[in-house]
Amino acid sequence: MSYIPKPKVSHPGLAKNKLGLTIRDYEGGLSTLCAGCGHDSITAAIIKSCFELSIEPHRVGKMSGIGCSSKTPGYFLSSAHGFNSVHGRMPSVTTGANAANRNLTYLAVSGDGDTASIGIGQFAHVIRRKLNMLYIVENNGCYGLTKGQFSATADVGSKSKRGVANEMDPIDPAAFALQMGAGFVARSFSGDKDQLVPLIKAGLNYNGFALIDVISPCVTFNNHEGSTKSYAHVRSHEAEVNVVDFIPARNEIAVDYAKGDATQVTLHDGSTMMLRKLDQNYDPENRLEALKQIQTHQMKNEVITGLLFLDPKESEMHDMISTPKKSLREFELAELCPGKEALEALNKSWG
Amino acid sequence: MKQIEATNEFVIRFANINGTGSASANGMLAKSFFKLGLPIGPKNIFPSNIQGLPTWYEVRVSEAGYTGRRGGSDVTVAMNPQTFKQDVEHLHPGGYLVYDSTKRLNEDHKRNDINYIGVPISEMARDHFLNAKSREMLKNVIYVGALAALFDIELEVFYGLVREQFPTKPKLHDGNFKALDLGYNYTKEHYPCPCGIKVSKRELVTSKIILNGNEALGLGAVYAGATVVGWYPLTPSTSVIESFSKYCNKFRKSKDGAQHYAIIQAEDEIAAAGMVVGASWNGARAFTATSGPGISLMSEFIGYAYYAEIPMVLFNIQRCGPSTGMPTRTQQSDLLLCAYASHGDTKHIMLFPSSVKECFEFSVRAFDLADRYQTPVFVMSDLELGMNDYVSAPLQWDESYQHDRGKVLNHETLDSMKDKFYRYLDIDDDGVPYRTYPGIHPSGAYFTRGSGHDKFGRYTEDGGLYQENMERISKKFHTAINHLPKPRKIIRDDSFGVGIVSIGTTSEPLHEAAEILKTRGVQVNEMLIVSFPFGDEVREFCENHQQVIVIDQNRDAQLKTLLVNELGLNPESLDSICSYDGNPVMASFLVESLSKKIKENAL
């Protein structure tokens, strides 16, 4: 991962959050991705979300795999702990990290190759385990660092820069996550920060596995005519099912929502999501319907965005393995060691 | 007819069909010898199968205390028609063959130099036990009754063992008692009892315990304070996790039901290794248990942990490779794999336990070493040690023992530090950097990466900065040598003629072989290596002897290769003996092959 320190310039007029930090405190090194890369917009959305949520940067684990997308944790929250793991294996590292310390926020960034090709196995199982994390897929349908090969999310008929059409059926990370039992599934577009920021905030506050599949065009290898992951294509084929407003706990709901226009969902930590419907028939609490809608639109060459599914019964891995609220790593070794007397009793039982 | 005459020195072998419940009956007999105060060495020789294939169980009884595999059999219980001929042939002349005489013996199963003890086991079971399922199981108990008669062991010993085995199921007692009586009475009536082989009560195992290596490893991890396990089921390592789980369940549950541990069964060994790395990075003690095929898959993360300097404990219960190999047979054939696992320049610490006690001790020690040196540590056991019971001195725990978490900066230190924290600085000139746990303090944050980095933890493609960091890691590895357990030596010949080098489970039969050679006037010295990288003691032993013989449990003399490679020894200066058929090394094999090697050299 390239690293270019960003000069710290202080702006006395910059707004401060509840922790007294400015948005500068949530930035990272300068991006070394191509100018105009969709991933940089997602980075900006992450910075804005964390700043506005007043998350303590050092209480975040920034997890990633390998690829252009996985480089981006270097570009946000420089005072958070970063873990740039190996290709397709970020989920297992995050699982271990979360098992050891459930009281950090795990914000993971992956790509479509990292998630749907080499990492599809770990992606499937981390969802099944309901790991409490936000998993963002920066999905551009191709491999950037190795110069434009198709990934497993490329649509049938989508053309490479050389004009070759993809013939294999795509894996849709959102549909896949729904089938694996994810509790929070959203899709967004890197070009739509207004949609993305509230989704990231809600995903970070969701107690369970949250996925945001973000279509994020690769300006160098996949932004041409004939590509279904280009800015132009996504803009003209996007169908937004709803708009999410995220209201943190203890904040008042300031906007007036017309009756029947919005649904209110309260998360375990007291924060609220207001879901404004754009598609009146779309029910984000119906897993089967969500799957059907994704497929139906896909057949029409459209991609639906918004909060696609939410299971309000938040549950996560630690509920299944009955671990205490206190993180396992906080236990002193002396507390965990049964000691001499216990061993003597065991010796007797083996005699 | 010749009859083997022996007291408290013999081998009994059971030939059974897998899945017929023979293991508990056979184990009961082994336990009865132990209860009578005798050292025993049970060996389970089983197939990769749940039901139907041949399985053998051997128990060596040795008043002299040699419990390694001797070879041959003095008493064989032949219950498997598939292997009957082979089992008859395997028996020593003058030995005793216990068989089910419900059917008549085949002509080609007859030998005129062994003693046949026919017991109509199936017939008796059919006549006395109505339930078909329990009838199968109780057949095994009938032959235990027969053996009790032959060895002259009071039935009360077995009644006690039955009660111990089923403490909460008294209904099962009567059937077992009945089966024991049937076998016992029939044999007493029809054959001279006791036979030439006698079991006589001693007090040689007072205060000793019986335990297998995997159980000791798992318990060691509980004592070490490990809290996170990422694992994938794989024979012969699975029982390490079962043991950890069992003892966590016993010792680590709070009153409100919270479990102070996380055991996560992964989707494969790659993920299992990733979980260990993630948990260790985040400050928990974490481990996995696996075998060779798992190490192959974990190599990606082993290299990551080596380079990013994350503690990792791996229990490798070695089995017979390559590839799937013979999954239920033993070998020590992952030495080179684990010493250098993963691509690029990597080297790893290994511990080689040779006993149940060492399994427990090295398990705890592995976590201290992994934390102290921030690197993967392998505990290299094998199927023989992991899955067989051993008579051992009781496990010990020193209450004054302090776990070593290594160089970790806490919140207070980070708060008061004048210099900025960087992850890979060699502040103490020992190659070991300081680390922080995530979330402890804003100034403790750093970026963990497997890509090229400098001593500040920053990404680099600068050759010089990359190399500086790699050199430090190498220095760290050499620092570790001073804290590893030292090799154990037995010096019989102070003129340093022949020195024999071994690791792990080879040591027990080797020791017996050396004692046998001594009775023949050949004095050899032994060195048991217990850790890698090798220290000066290992070099000195190899350099000081006129002839050095390295015993390997693999085809390619991997231990010898490692010695040559790491110590710069002349390959010609090391002789090699390899035993790698998947069975535990036998003392008789070593006596023969060592005699040959020593003679070769003398010529």
mmCIF file of N, CA and C in Angstrom, chain B residues 11 13 58 69 71-74 76 85-93 111:
data_model
loop_
_atom_site.group_PDB
_atom_site.id
_atom_site.type_symbol
_atom_site.label_atom_id
_atom_site.label_comp_id
_atom_site.label_asym_id
_atom_site.label_seq_id
_atom_site.Cartn_x
_atom_site.Cartn_y
_atom_site.Cartn_z
ATOM 1 N N VAL B 11 3.553 -58.313 25.176
ATOM 2 C CA VAL B 11 2.733 -57.450 24.322
ATOM 3 C C VAL B 11 1.455 -58.201 23.987
ATOM 4 N N ARG B 13 -2.030 -57.957 21.633
ATOM 5 C CA ARG B 13 -2.513 -57.244 20.442
ATOM 6 C C ARG B 13 -3.957 -57.641 20.175
ATOM 7 N N GLU B 58 -2.622 -52.343 20.522
ATOM 8 C CA GLU B 58 -1.578 -53.107 21.202
ATOM 9 C C GLU B 58 -1.343 -52.535 22.583
ATOM 10 N N ARG B 69 6.911 -48.923 21.429
ATOM 11 C CA ARG B 69 6.454 -50.093 20.700
ATOM 12 C C ARG B 69 7.600 -51.091 20.565
ATOM 13 N N GLY B 71 7.341 -54.314 19.081
ATOM 14 C CA GLY B 71 7.285 -55.155 17.883
ATOM 15 C C GLY B 71 6.864 -56.552 18.269
ATOM 16 N N GLY B 72 6.129 -57.242 17.366
ATOM 17 C CA GLY B 72 5.665 -58.601 17.644
ATOM 18 C C GLY B 72 4.550 -58.625 18.660
ATOM 19 N N SER B 73 4.015 -59.834 18.901
ATOM 20 C CA SER B 73 2.931 -59.975 19.859
ATOM 21 C C SER B 73 3.048 -61.305 20.570
ATOM 22 N N ASP B 74 2.729 -61.325 21.875
ATOM 23 C CA ASP B 74 2.779 -62.561 22.657
ATOM 24 C C ASP B 74 1.394 -63.149 22.849
ATOM 25 N N THR B 76 -2.509 -62.579 21.129
ATOM 26 C CA THR B 76 -3.317 -61.850 20.158
ATOM 27 C C THR B 76 -4.774 -62.260 20.291
ATOM 28 N N LYS B 85 -5.622 -64.303 9.144
ATOM 29 C CA LYS B 85 -4.413 -65.025 8.703
ATOM 30 C C LYS B 85 -3.162 -64.228 9.094
ATOM 31 N N GLN B 86 -3.228 -62.938 8.778
ATOM 32 C CA GLN B 86 -2.116 -62.035 9.091
ATOM 33 C C GLN B 86 -1.862 -61.976 10.606
ATOM 34 N N ASP B 87 -2.942 -61.993 11.392
ATOM 35 C CA ASP B 87 -2.797 -61.916 12.839
ATOM 36 C C ASP B 87 -2.196 -63.202 13.406
ATOM 37 N N VAL B 88 -2.563 -64.332 12.789
ATOM 38 C CA VAL B 88 -1.990 -65.613 13.209
ATOM 39 C C VAL B 88 -0.482 -65.611 12.911
ATOM 40 N N GLU B 89 -0.142 -65.120 11.747
ATOM 41 C CA GLU B 89 1.282 -65.122 11.346
ATOM 42 C C GLU B 89 2.129 -64.175 12.194
ATOM 43 N N HIS B 90 1.501 -63.110 12.637
ATOM 44 C CA HIS B 90 2.220 -62.060 13.372
ATOM 45 C C HIS B 90 2.623 -62.490 14.786
ATOM 46 N N LEU B 91 1.930 -63.518 15.297
ATOM 47 C CA LEU B 91 2.133 -63.932 16.701
ATOM 48 C C LEU B 91 3.501 -64.601 16.871
ATOM 49 N N HIS B 92 4.169 -64.280 17.963
ATOM 50 C CA HIS B 92 5.463 -64.933 18.254
ATOM 51 C C HIS B 92 5.262 -66.426 18.495
ATOM 52 N N PRO B 93 6.234 -67.274 18.122
ATOM 53 C CA PRO B 93 6.142 -68.710 18.445
ATOM 54 C C PRO B 93 5.953 -68.891 19.951
ATOM 55 N N ARG B 111 -1.331 -73.042 12.925
ATOM 56 C CA ARG B 111 0.125 -73.077 13.071
ATOM 57 C C ARG B 111 0.390 -74.065 14.180
#
